Amino acid sequence: MGFAALGEDYPWDSMVPFRARASEHPDGLIDLSIGTPVDPTPAVVQQALQQASNAPGYPLTAGSPALRDAIAAWFDRRRGVPHLTDENVLPTIGSKEAVGLMPSLLGLGTEDVVVHPAVAYPTYRVGALLSGATALATDDVAQWAGDPNVKVVWINSPSNPTGAVLDVPQLRMIVAAAREIGAVVISDECYAELDWRAENSTVPSVLDPAVTEGDLSNLLVAYSLSKQSSVAGYRAAFIAGDADLISRLTALRKHLGMIVPAPVQAAMTAALDDDEHVAVQRAIYQYRRTVLLDAIMAAGMKVDHSQAGLYLWARHPEHRAGCWETITWLADRGIVAGPGEFYGPQGAAHVRLALTAADTDIAAAARRLAH
Ligand SMILES: Cc1ncc(COP(=O)(O)O)c(C=O)c1O
């Protein structure tokens, strides 16, 4: 049953008329709907890719020793997660494939349930259906606690699309409930470096010792360099956590040939070793966020959550019909946003505005909203 559901239309196709409407704006369309990075890949990363371009042999599925060391060191330095070793990490070809394939690679099937956030990145659900499992969209732990059919619990902090952040007590509660039933908790943390709450605040990782109490069993993190390093085109990401799970996933990915290309592994190593370009990129997004946030609030919109990550999760209180009314209102200003409904019924009042547009486009969007 699940697999048939994958034949559903791709939801973004329904945006075609709104894109057409926005294109009619005399100064053209401004696309704030899709979170694809637009800034150049930092030189330090491009150079590493170029220098590794002679790659006649097969790369290691498990990742080069240098890359695995860089991932472990990054977790220690940037995420407050010490003591990871080579056995706790595994590069993936971007994180979308890792997210989508995870339930299948973990051996889930028709009896099983995958929990994901109520308003969520759609790939959690797609991956559950691909494996034959059922997807349960909820933020309420009580809805699945004690259910032995629940095998995977996805969390996503900071969230796409809402920008909400889970704190340590919330993470502990989810992990404790999952441990009681032997479920694997997988935390998609790909926006962790984009925390807007305070200058030095950090989004906690599910692998933080304050959450794990030193026990990594049944815990995994998915992380991506796409956004923090503007390398969505490289397909550069990794998972980390429970060494047994990593070993099983590595073995299966070897059989499937799911290998990160050697030049990309070298580029990832350089990106992970260099915190400076991430700080620069973060400042760029912070500036765009301030301009857009001020403009949409001045235009009468309300912003919810949005404490971190690459999006503003906004609604117009006068638009009683929900997100499509707001999408139309924005299209009349030449702006394309993402309908909250694409992320689940609970998102139906909101639109998602991405910060991944050039400064000039963000400034133009702000001007159009002011009129
Ligand atoms: C929550 C979340 N997870 C995973 C991804 C996938 O990123 P990538 O495949 O570029 O690593 C995205 C991309 O937008 C995302 O928003």
mmCIF file of C-alpha atoms and ligand atoms in Angstrom:
data_model
loop_
_atom_site.group_PDB
_atom_site.id
_atom_site.type_symbol
_atom_site.label_atom_id
_atom_site.label_comp_id
_atom_site.label_asym_id
_atom_site.label_seq_id
_atom_site.Cartn_x
_atom_site.Cartn_y
_atom_site.Cartn_z
ATOM 1 C CA MET A 1 0.000 0.000 0.000
ATOM 2 C CA GLY A 2 2.770 2.344 0.964
ATOM 3 C CA PHE A 3 4.618 2.058 -2.316
ATOM 4 C CA ALA A 4 1.521 3.021 -4.324
ATOM 5 C CA ALA A 5 1.308 6.238 -2.334
ATOM 6 C CA LEU A 6 4.687 7.209 -3.756
ATOM 7 C CA GLY A 7 2.995 7.627 -7.104
ATOM 8 C CA GLU A 8 1.274 10.722 -5.733
ATOM 9 C CA ASP A 9 1.836 13.889 -7.712
ATOM 10 C CA TYR A 10 4.877 15.847 -6.704
ATOM 11 C CA PRO A 11 3.283 18.633 -4.634
ATOM 12 C CA TRP A 12 5.476 21.397 -6.022
ATOM 13 C CA ASP A 13 3.846 20.862 -9.443
ATOM 14 C CA SER A 14 0.755 22.578 -8.047
ATOM 15 C CA MET A 15 2.775 25.784 -7.715
ATOM 16 C CA VAL A 16 2.945 26.288 -11.496
ATOM 17 C CA PRO A 17 -0.030 28.737 -11.687
ATOM 18 C CA PHE A 18 1.323 30.778 -8.771
ATOM 19 C CA ARG A 19 4.751 30.964 -10.372
ATOM 20 C CA ALA A 20 3.059 32.175 -13.572
ATOM 21 C CA ARG A 21 1.132 34.799 -11.610
ATOM 22 C CA ALA A 22 4.303 35.982 -9.833
ATOM 23 C CA SER A 23 6.148 36.174 -13.179
ATOM 24 C CA GLU A 24 3.662 38.789 -14.318
ATOM 25 C CA HIS A 25 5.137 41.269 -11.831
ATOM 26 C CA PRO A 26 6.805 44.050 -13.876
ATOM 27 C CA ASP A 27 10.123 43.490 -12.068
ATOM 28 C CA GLY A 28 9.948 39.701 -12.327
ATOM 29 C CA LEU A 29 9.587 36.755 -10.010
ATOM 30 C CA ILE A 30 11.444 36.435 -6.705
ATOM 31 C CA ASP A 31 11.694 32.822 -5.651
ATOM 32 C CA LEU A 32 11.665 32.281 -1.894
ATOM 33 C CA SER A 33 10.036 28.876 -2.169
ATOM 34 C CA ILE A 34 12.945 26.463 -2.383
ATOM 35 C CA GLY A 35 15.906 26.360 -0.033
ATOM 36 C CA THR A 36 18.641 25.930 -2.605
ATOM 37 C CA PRO A 37 21.851 27.810 -1.727
ATOM 38 C CA VAL A 38 22.821 30.627 -4.105
ATOM 39 C CA ASP A 39 26.152 31.857 -2.723
ATOM 40 C CA PRO A 40 29.393 30.579 -4.259
ATOM 41 C CA THR A 41 30.974 27.459 -2.791
ATOM 42 C CA PRO A 42 33.861 28.731 -0.610
ATOM 43 C CA ALA A 43 37.291 28.682 -2.291
ATOM 44 C CA VAL A 44 38.767 26.392 0.358
ATOM 45 C CA VAL A 45 36.181 23.741 -0.547
ATOM 46 C CA GLN A 46 36.420 24.200 -4.322
ATOM 47 C CA GLN A 47 40.214 23.906 -4.173
ATOM 48 C CA ALA A 48 40.061 20.672 -2.189
ATOM 49 C CA LEU A 49 37.662 19.239 -4.781
ATOM 50 C CA GLN A 50 39.918 20.249 -7.656
ATOM 51 C CA GLN A 51 43.053 18.910 -5.986
ATOM 52 C CA ALA A 52 41.397 15.522 -5.526
ATOM 53 C CA SER A 53 40.139 15.292 -9.103
ATOM 54 C CA ASN A 54 42.552 12.501 -10.056
ATOM 55 C CA ALA A 55 40.532 9.588 -8.699
ATOM 56 C CA PRO A 56 40.991 6.392 -10.741
ATOM 57 C CA GLY A 57 40.172 3.957 -7.946
ATOM 58 C CA TYR A 58 37.017 3.294 -5.956
ATOM 59 C CA PRO A 59 36.646 5.436 -2.852
ATOM 60 C CA LEU A 60 35.839 3.944 0.560
ATOM 61 C CA THR A 61 32.111 3.666 1.304
ATOM 62 C CA ALA A 62 32.948 4.194 4.970
ATOM 63 C CA GLY A 63 34.745 7.428 4.093
ATOM 64 C CA SER A 64 38.490 8.143 3.895
ATOM 65 C CA PRO A 65 40.310 8.091 7.246
ATOM 66 C CA ALA A 66 40.826 11.849 6.885
ATOM 67 C CA LEU A 67 37.121 12.457 6.348
ATOM 68 C CA ARG A 68 36.081 10.249 9.237
ATOM 69 C CA ASP A 69 38.536 12.044 11.516
ATOM 70 C CA ALA A 70 37.215 15.405 10.305
ATOM 71 C CA ILE A 71 33.607 14.402 11.037
ATOM 72 C CA ALA A 72 34.498 13.219 14.547
ATOM 73 C CA ALA A 73 36.548 16.371 15.242
ATOM 74 C CA TRP A 74 33.701 18.566 13.943
ATOM 75 C CA PHE A 75 31.202 16.903 16.292
ATOM 76 C CA ASP A 76 33.541 17.547 19.189
ATOM 77 C CA ARG A 77 34.272 21.170 18.238
ATOM 78 C CA ARG A 78 30.933 22.353 16.871
ATOM 79 C CA ARG A 79 28.267 20.082 18.365
ATOM 80 C CA GLY A 80 29.479 19.326 21.876
ATOM 81 C CA VAL A 81 29.746 15.617 21.039
ATOM 82 C CA PRO A 82 33.127 14.225 22.151
ATOM 83 C CA HIS A 83 34.668 10.775 21.730
ATOM 84 C CA LEU A 84 33.247 9.767 18.356
ATOM 85 C CA THR A 85 35.592 7.471 16.429
ATOM 86 C CA ASP A 86 35.834 6.151 12.864
ATOM 87 C CA GLU A 87 33.251 3.566 13.805
ATOM 88 C CA ASN A 88 30.612 6.151 14.636
ATOM 89 C CA VAL A 89 30.516 8.008 11.306
ATOM 90 C CA LEU A 90 29.542 7.364 7.660
ATOM 91 C CA PRO A 91 29.410 9.804 4.710
ATOM 92 C CA THR A 92 26.275 9.885 2.546
ATOM 93 C CA ILE A 93 25.513 11.263 -0.927
ATOM 94 C CA GLY A 94 23.758 14.320 0.451
ATOM 95 C CA SER A 95 21.392 13.632 3.306
ATOM 96 C CA LYS A 96 18.169 13.280 1.329
ATOM 97 C CA GLU A 97 19.017 9.773 0.127
ATOM 98 C CA ALA A 98 20.105 8.810 3.631
ATOM 99 C CA VAL A 99 16.802 10.064 5.055
ATOM 100 C CA GLY A 100 14.706 8.433 2.333
ATOM 101 C CA LEU A 101 16.472 5.059 2.445
ATOM 102 C CA MET A 102 16.963 4.792 6.182
ATOM 103 C CA PRO A 103 13.815 2.789 7.075
ATOM 104 C CA SER A 104 14.526 0.361 4.208
ATOM 105 C CA LEU A 105 18.199 -0.030 5.139
ATOM 106 C CA LEU A 106 17.222 -0.618 8.752
ATOM 107 C CA GLY A 107 15.012 -3.471 7.537
ATOM 108 C CA LEU A 108 11.605 -1.998 8.334
ATOM 109 C CA GLY A 109 8.528 -3.542 6.755
ATOM 110 C CA THR A 110 4.758 -3.642 6.756
ATOM 111 C CA GLU A 111 4.219 -4.154 10.473
ATOM 112 C CA ASP A 112 6.411 -1.227 11.406
ATOM 113 C CA VAL A 113 5.757 2.426 12.164
ATOM 114 C CA VAL A 114 7.999 5.410 11.489
ATOM 115 C CA VAL A 115 7.249 8.507 13.567
ATOM 116 C CA HIS A 116 8.110 11.920 12.175
ATOM 117 C CA PRO A 117 7.283 15.521 13.166
ATOM 118 C CA ALA A 118 3.708 16.698 12.584
ATOM 119 C CA VAL A 119 4.865 19.411 10.205
ATOM 120 C CA ALA A 120 7.846 17.971 8.398
ATOM 121 C CA TYR A 121 10.238 17.628 5.505
ATOM 122 C CA PRO A 122 8.285 15.175 3.301
ATOM 123 C CA THR A 123 11.140 12.677 2.819
ATOM 124 C CA TYR A 124 10.618 11.149 6.284
ATOM 125 C CA ARG A 125 7.199 9.978 5.172
ATOM 126 C CA VAL A 126 8.330 8.937 1.700
ATOM 127 C CA GLY A 127 11.129 6.822 3.219
ATOM 128 C CA ALA A 128 8.693 5.124 5.580
ATOM 129 C CA LEU A 129 6.317 4.283 2.714
ATOM 130 C CA LEU A 130 9.163 3.051 0.506
ATOM 131 C CA SER A 131 10.067 0.479 3.162
ATOM 132 C CA GLY A 132 6.421 -0.637 3.416
ATOM 133 C CA ALA A 133 6.092 0.825 6.921
ATOM 134 C CA THR A 134 3.407 3.240 8.099
ATOM 135 C CA ALA A 135 4.236 6.872 8.807
ATOM 136 C CA LEU A 136 2.871 8.564 11.929
ATOM 137 C CA ALA A 137 3.071 12.376 11.875
ATOM 138 C CA THR A 138 3.055 13.663 15.434
ATOM 139 C CA ASP A 139 4.973 15.794 17.911
ATOM 140 C CA ASP A 140 3.214 14.136 20.826
ATOM 141 C CA VAL A 141 5.356 11.409 22.383
ATOM 142 C CA ALA A 142 2.300 9.996 24.163
ATOM 143 C CA GLN A 143 0.886 8.983 20.765
ATOM 144 C CA TRP A 144 3.597 6.374 20.225
ATOM 145 C CA ALA A 145 5.178 5.714 23.635
ATOM 146 C CA GLY A 146 4.897 2.013 24.502
ATOM 147 C CA ASP A 147 3.989 0.948 20.937
ATOM 148 C CA PRO A 148 6.339 -1.908 20.009
ATOM 149 C CA ASN A 149 5.617 -1.440 16.288
ATOM 150 C CA VAL A 150 7.384 1.913 16.303
ATOM 151 C CA LYS A 151 10.878 1.213 14.972
ATOM 152 C CA VAL A 152 12.145 4.630 13.905
ATOM 153 C CA VAL A 153 11.507 8.083 15.376
ATOM 154 C CA TRP A 154 12.659 11.021 13.257
ATOM 155 C CA ILE A 155 13.327 14.329 14.861
ATOM 156 C CA ASN A 156 14.363 17.468 13.031
ATOM 157 C CA SER A 157 15.863 20.284 15.042
ATOM 158 C CA PRO A 158 16.093 23.013 13.856
ATOM 159 C CA SER A 159 12.983 22.105 11.925
ATOM 160 C CA ASN A 160 12.346 22.493 8.250
ATOM 161 C CA PRO A 161 9.936 24.206 7.754
ATOM 162 C CA THR A 162 9.103 25.727 11.151
ATOM 163 C CA GLY A 163 12.550 26.632 12.525
ATOM 164 C CA ALA A 164 11.591 25.237 15.944
ATOM 165 C CA VAL A 165 14.416 23.943 18.137
ATOM 166 C CA LEU A 166 14.206 21.011 20.573
ATOM 167 C CA ASP A 167 15.965 21.568 23.898
ATOM 168 C CA VAL A 168 17.834 18.959 25.952
ATOM 169 C CA PRO A 169 14.844 17.959 28.148
ATOM 170 C CA GLN A 170 12.671 17.436 25.044
ATOM 171 C CA LEU A 171 15.388 15.343 23.401
ATOM 172 C CA ARG A 172 15.823 13.305 26.585
ATOM 173 C CA MET A 173 12.103 12.615 26.753
ATOM 174 C CA ILE A 174 11.981 11.385 23.137
ATOM 175 C CA VAL A 175 15.101 9.227 23.598
ATOM 176 C CA ALA A 176 13.789 7.717 26.826
ATOM 177 C CA ALA A 177 10.434 6.806 25.219
ATOM 178 C CA ALA A 178 12.196 5.307 22.177
ATOM 179 C CA ARG A 179 14.570 3.298 24.360
ATOM 180 C CA GLU A 180 11.667 1.694 26.188
ATOM 181 C CA ILE A 181 10.441 0.141 22.941
ATOM 182 C CA GLY A 182 13.828 -0.371 21.254
ATOM 183 C CA ALA A 183 13.144 2.209 18.515
ATOM 184 C CA VAL A 184 15.952 4.017 16.716
ATOM 185 C CA VAL A 185 15.931 7.809 17.082
ATOM 186 C CA ILE A 186 17.338 9.598 14.058
ATOM 187 C CA SER A 187 17.877 13.304 14.414
ATOM 188 C CA ASP A 188 18.131 15.378 11.241
ATOM 189 C CA GLU A 189 20.249 18.326 12.371
ATOM 190 C CA CYS A 190 21.197 19.822 9.006
ATOM 191 C CA TYR A 191 20.394 23.412 10.063
ATOM 192 C CA ALA A 192 22.212 23.217 13.406
ATOM 193 C CA GLU A 193 24.790 25.884 12.522
ATOM 194 C CA LEU A 194 22.044 28.426 11.768
ATOM 195 C CA ASP A 195 20.840 29.295 15.250
ATOM 196 C CA TRP A 196 19.338 32.787 15.533
ATOM 197 C CA ARG A 197 18.345 32.733 19.194
ATOM 198 C CA ALA A 198 21.494 34.348 20.562
ATOM 199 C CA GLU A 199 25.010 35.034 19.312
ATOM 200 C CA ASN A 200 26.581 31.956 20.899
ATOM 201 C CA SER A 201 23.625 29.666 21.409
ATOM 202 C CA THR A 202 23.866 26.125 20.084
ATOM 203 C CA VAL A 203 21.123 23.800 18.964
ATOM 204 C CA PRO A 204 21.681 20.643 21.044
ATOM 205 C CA SER A 205 22.503 17.419 19.226
ATOM 206 C CA VAL A 206 20.786 14.164 20.095
ATOM 207 C CA LEU A 207 24.330 12.816 20.560
ATOM 208 C CA ASP A 208 25.103 15.401 23.250
ATOM 209 C CA PRO A 209 26.179 13.583 26.438
ATOM 210 C CA ALA A 210 23.495 15.554 28.301
ATOM 211 C CA VAL A 211 20.975 13.618 26.191
ATOM 212 C CA THR A 212 22.711 10.247 25.757
ATOM 213 C CA GLU A 213 24.331 9.913 29.198
ATOM 214 C CA GLY A 214 27.191 8.284 27.298
ATOM 215 C CA ASP A 215 25.061 5.615 25.593
ATOM 216 C CA LEU A 216 24.853 6.049 21.814
ATOM 217 C CA SER A 217 22.870 2.869 21.212
ATOM 218 C CA ASN A 218 19.951 3.301 18.808
ATOM 219 C CA LEU A 219 20.816 6.961 18.216
ATOM 220 C CA LEU A 220 21.830 8.491 14.887
ATOM 221 C CA VAL A 221 22.313 12.019 13.573
ATOM 222 C CA ALA A 222 22.002 13.014 9.909
ATOM 223 C CA TYR A 223 23.937 16.134 8.961
ATOM 224 C CA SER A 224 24.464 17.895 5.658
ATOM 225 C CA LEU A 225 27.046 20.359 4.393
ATOM 226 C CA SER A 226 24.657 21.574 1.650
ATOM 227 C CA LYS A 227 23.530 24.678 3.526
ATOM 228 C CA GLN A 228 26.345 25.525 5.921
ATOM 229 C CA SER A 229 28.961 25.304 3.146
ATOM 230 C CA SER A 230 26.889 26.047 0.000
ATOM 231 C CA VAL A 231 27.692 22.652 -1.493
ATOM 232 C CA ALA A 232 24.233 21.299 -2.292
ATOM 233 C CA GLY A 233 25.619 20.509 -5.751
ATOM 234 C CA TYR A 234 28.385 18.317 -4.316
ATOM 235 C CA ARG A 235 25.964 16.010 -2.411
ATOM 236 C CA ALA A 236 27.948 16.041 0.823
ATOM 237 C CA ALA A 237 26.531 14.757 4.087
ATOM 238 C CA PHE A 238 27.025 12.131 6.769
ATOM 239 C CA ILE A 239 25.395 10.160 9.527
ATOM 240 C CA ALA A 240 26.869 9.492 12.948
ATOM 241 C CA GLY A 241 26.074 7.684 16.163
ATOM 242 C CA ASP A 242 25.565 4.058 17.255
ATOM 243 C CA ALA A 243 28.578 2.057 15.972
ATOM 244 C CA ASP A 244 26.515 -1.115 15.396
ATOM 245 C CA LEU A 245 23.981 0.702 13.264
ATOM 246 C CA ILE A 246 26.740 2.521 11.376
ATOM 247 C CA SER A 247 28.453 -0.798 10.685
ATOM 248 C CA ARG A 248 25.214 -2.374 9.379
ATOM 249 C CA LEU A 249 24.430 0.643 7.230
ATOM 250 C CA THR A 250 27.995 0.737 5.880
ATOM 251 C CA ALA A 251 27.814 -2.937 4.871
ATOM 252 C CA LEU A 252 24.519 -2.438 3.018
ATOM 253 C CA ARG A 253 25.710 0.736 1.346
ATOM 254 C CA LYS A 254 28.826 -1.150 0.147
ATOM 255 C CA HIS A 255 26.566 -3.710 -1.521
ATOM 256 C CA LEU A 256 24.522 -0.955 -3.118
ATOM 257 C CA GLY A 257 27.457 1.182 -4.251
ATOM 258 C CA MET A 258 26.215 4.150 -2.257
ATOM 259 C CA ILE A 259 29.661 5.758 -2.171
ATOM 260 C CA VAL A 260 30.493 9.442 -1.833
ATOM 261 C CA PRO A 261 32.879 10.273 -4.722
ATOM 262 C CA ALA A 262 36.520 10.682 -3.679
ATOM 263 C CA PRO A 263 36.819 14.365 -4.732
ATOM 264 C CA VAL A 264 33.689 15.139 -2.715
ATOM 265 C CA GLN A 265 35.125 13.307 0.287
ATOM 266 C CA ALA A 266 38.204 15.536 0.046
ATOM 267 C CA ALA A 267 36.036 18.640 -0.276
ATOM 268 C CA MET A 268 33.971 17.579 2.732
ATOM 269 C CA THR A 269 37.140 17.108 4.781
ATOM 270 C CA ALA A 270 38.293 20.631 3.909
ATOM 271 C CA ALA A 271 34.844 22.079 4.671
ATOM 272 C CA LEU A 272 34.644 20.368 8.044
ATOM 273 C CA ASP A 273 38.136 21.521 8.989
ATOM 274 C CA ASP A 274 37.321 25.170 8.270
ATOM 275 C CA ASP A 275 34.891 26.939 10.615
ATOM 276 C CA GLU A 276 35.528 30.373 9.122
ATOM 277 C CA HIS A 277 33.507 30.004 5.907
ATOM 278 C CA VAL A 278 30.572 28.694 7.961
ATOM 279 C CA ALA A 279 30.643 31.814 10.139
ATOM 280 C CA VAL A 280 30.701 33.975 6.982
ATOM 281 C CA GLN A 281 27.776 32.089 5.439
ATOM 282 C CA ARG A 282 25.861 32.269 8.682
ATOM 283 C CA ALA A 283 26.292 36.062 8.798
ATOM 284 C CA ILE A 284 24.973 36.314 5.215
ATOM 285 C CA TYR A 285 21.828 34.385 6.121
ATOM 286 C CA GLN A 286 21.424 36.350 9.334
ATOM 287 C CA TYR A 287 21.419 39.617 7.390
ATOM 288 C CA ARG A 288 18.852 38.310 4.880
ATOM 289 C CA ARG A 289 16.724 37.005 7.708
ATOM 290 C CA THR A 290 16.658 40.391 9.445
ATOM 291 C CA VAL A 291 15.652 42.230 6.248
ATOM 292 C CA LEU A 292 12.912 39.740 5.365
ATOM 293 C CA LEU A 293 11.621 39.331 8.902
ATOM 294 C CA ASP A 294 11.237 43.103 9.354
ATOM 295 C CA ALA A 295 9.477 43.391 5.993
ATOM 296 C CA ILE A 296 6.961 40.598 6.487
ATOM 297 C CA MET A 297 6.096 41.758 9.996
ATOM 298 C CA ALA A 298 5.620 45.322 8.751
ATOM 299 C CA ALA A 299 3.311 43.881 6.070
ATOM 300 C CA GLY A 300 1.087 42.416 8.782
ATOM 301 C CA MET A 301 2.320 38.835 8.770
ATOM 302 C CA LYS A 302 3.032 36.847 11.925
ATOM 303 C CA VAL A 303 6.093 34.639 12.282
ATOM 304 C CA ASP A 304 6.020 31.476 14.398
ATOM 305 C CA HIS A 305 9.012 29.500 15.733
ATOM 306 C CA SER A 306 11.741 30.368 13.196
ATOM 307 C CA GLN A 307 14.376 30.404 15.927
ATOM 308 C CA ALA A 308 16.896 28.694 13.688
ATOM 309 C CA GLY A 309 17.400 27.361 10.192
ATOM 310 C CA LEU A 310 16.938 28.728 6.715
ATOM 311 C CA TYR A 311 13.254 29.609 6.667
ATOM 312 C CA LEU A 312 10.670 31.957 8.096
ATOM 313 C CA TRP A 313 7.450 30.171 9.027
ATOM 314 C CA ALA A 314 4.846 32.873 8.550
ATOM 315 C CA ARG A 315 1.106 33.436 8.245
ATOM 316 C CA HIS A 316 -1.164 36.349 7.476
ATOM 317 C CA PRO A 317 -3.829 36.673 10.189
ATOM 318 C CA GLU A 318 -6.296 38.202 7.724
ATOM 319 C CA HIS A 319 -6.021 35.264 5.334
ATOM 320 C CA ARG A 320 -8.706 33.061 6.837
ATOM 321 C CA ALA A 321 -8.550 30.582 3.941
ATOM 322 C CA GLY A 322 -4.992 29.693 4.949
ATOM 323 C CA CYS A 323 -1.771 29.258 3.062
ATOM 324 C CA TRP A 324 -3.145 29.355 -0.490
ATOM 325 C CA GLU A 325 -4.614 32.797 0.121
ATOM 326 C CA THR A 326 -1.227 33.967 1.372
ATOM 327 C CA ILE A 327 0.529 32.284 -1.564
ATOM 328 C CA THR A 328 -1.777 34.215 -3.929
ATOM 329 C CA TRP A 329 -1.230 37.475 -2.041
ATOM 330 C CA LEU A 330 2.544 36.995 -2.277
ATOM 331 C CA ALA A 331 2.339 35.992 -5.967
ATOM 332 C CA ASP A 332 0.572 39.303 -6.647
ATOM 333 C CA ARG A 333 3.755 40.932 -5.332
ATOM 334 C CA GLY A 334 5.874 38.706 -7.565
ATOM 335 C CA ILE A 335 7.024 36.552 -4.640
ATOM 336 C CA VAL A 336 6.861 32.756 -4.597
ATOM 337 C CA ALA A 337 6.770 31.037 -1.197
ATOM 338 C CA GLY A 338 6.214 27.442 -0.097
ATOM 339 C CA PRO A 339 2.660 26.494 1.009
ATOM 340 C CA GLY A 340 2.718 25.165 4.579
ATOM 341 C CA GLU A 341 0.253 22.450 3.571
ATOM 342 C CA PHE A 342 3.097 20.668 1.728
ATOM 343 C CA TYR A 343 4.568 19.850 5.156
ATOM 344 C CA GLY A 344 1.404 18.379 6.668
ATOM 345 C CA PRO A 345 -2.175 19.460 7.462
ATOM 346 C CA GLN A 346 -1.023 21.283 10.585
ATOM 347 C CA GLY A 347 0.985 23.592 8.330
ATOM 348 C CA ALA A 348 -2.071 24.729 6.360
ATOM 349 C CA ALA A 349 -2.169 28.261 7.793
ATOM 350 C CA HIS A 350 1.494 29.009 7.102
ATOM 351 C CA VAL A 351 3.856 29.711 4.270
ATOM 352 C CA ARG A 352 7.579 28.999 4.261
ATOM 353 C CA LEU A 353 9.882 31.768 3.100
ATOM 354 C CA ALA A 354 13.463 30.740 2.329
ATOM 355 C CA LEU A 355 16.501 32.893 3.091
ATOM 356 C CA THR A 356 18.345 31.345 0.156
ATOM 357 C CA ALA A 357 17.995 34.224 -2.281
ATOM 358 C CA ALA A 358 20.555 36.839 -3.272
ATOM 359 C CA ASP A 359 20.704 39.984 -1.111
ATOM 360 C CA THR A 360 19.278 41.986 -4.021
ATOM 361 C CA ASP A 361 16.264 39.664 -4.275
ATOM 362 C CA ILE A 362 15.664 39.772 -0.530
ATOM 363 C CA ALA A 363 15.849 43.583 -0.614
ATOM 364 C CA ALA A 364 13.470 43.712 -3.594
ATOM 365 C CA ALA A 365 11.027 41.363 -1.850
ATOM 366 C CA ALA A 366 11.128 43.628 1.216
ATOM 367 C CA ARG A 367 10.345 46.687 -0.944
ATOM 368 C CA ARG A 368 7.434 44.947 -2.652
ATOM 369 C CA LEU A 369 5.975 43.904 0.702
ATOM 370 C CA ALA A 370 6.145 47.517 1.875
ATOM 371 C CA HIS A 371 3.764 48.613 -0.919
HETATM 372 C C1 LIG B 1 15.307 18.789 6.975
HETATM 373 C C2 LIG B 1 16.120 18.445 5.782
HETATM 374 N N1 LIG B 1 16.766 17.289 5.773
HETATM 375 C C3 LIG B 1 17.531 16.927 4.725
HETATM 376 C C4 LIG B 1 17.661 17.741 3.626
HETATM 377 C C5 LIG B 1 18.475 17.254 2.467
HETATM 378 O O1 LIG B 1 19.616 17.980 2.242
HETATM 379 P P1 LIG B 1 20.756 17.414 1.311
HETATM 380 O O2 LIG B 1 20.226 16.231 0.564
HETATM 381 O O3 LIG B 1 21.128 18.531 0.406
HETATM 382 O O4 LIG B 1 21.877 17.016 2.213
HETATM 383 C C6 LIG B 1 16.992 18.957 3.589
HETATM 384 C C7 LIG B 1 17.111 19.834 2.412
HETATM 385 O O5 LIG B 1 16.489 20.815 2.240
HETATM 386 C C8 LIG B 1 16.208 19.311 4.704
HETATM 387 O O6 LIG B 1 15.548 20.470 4.729
#
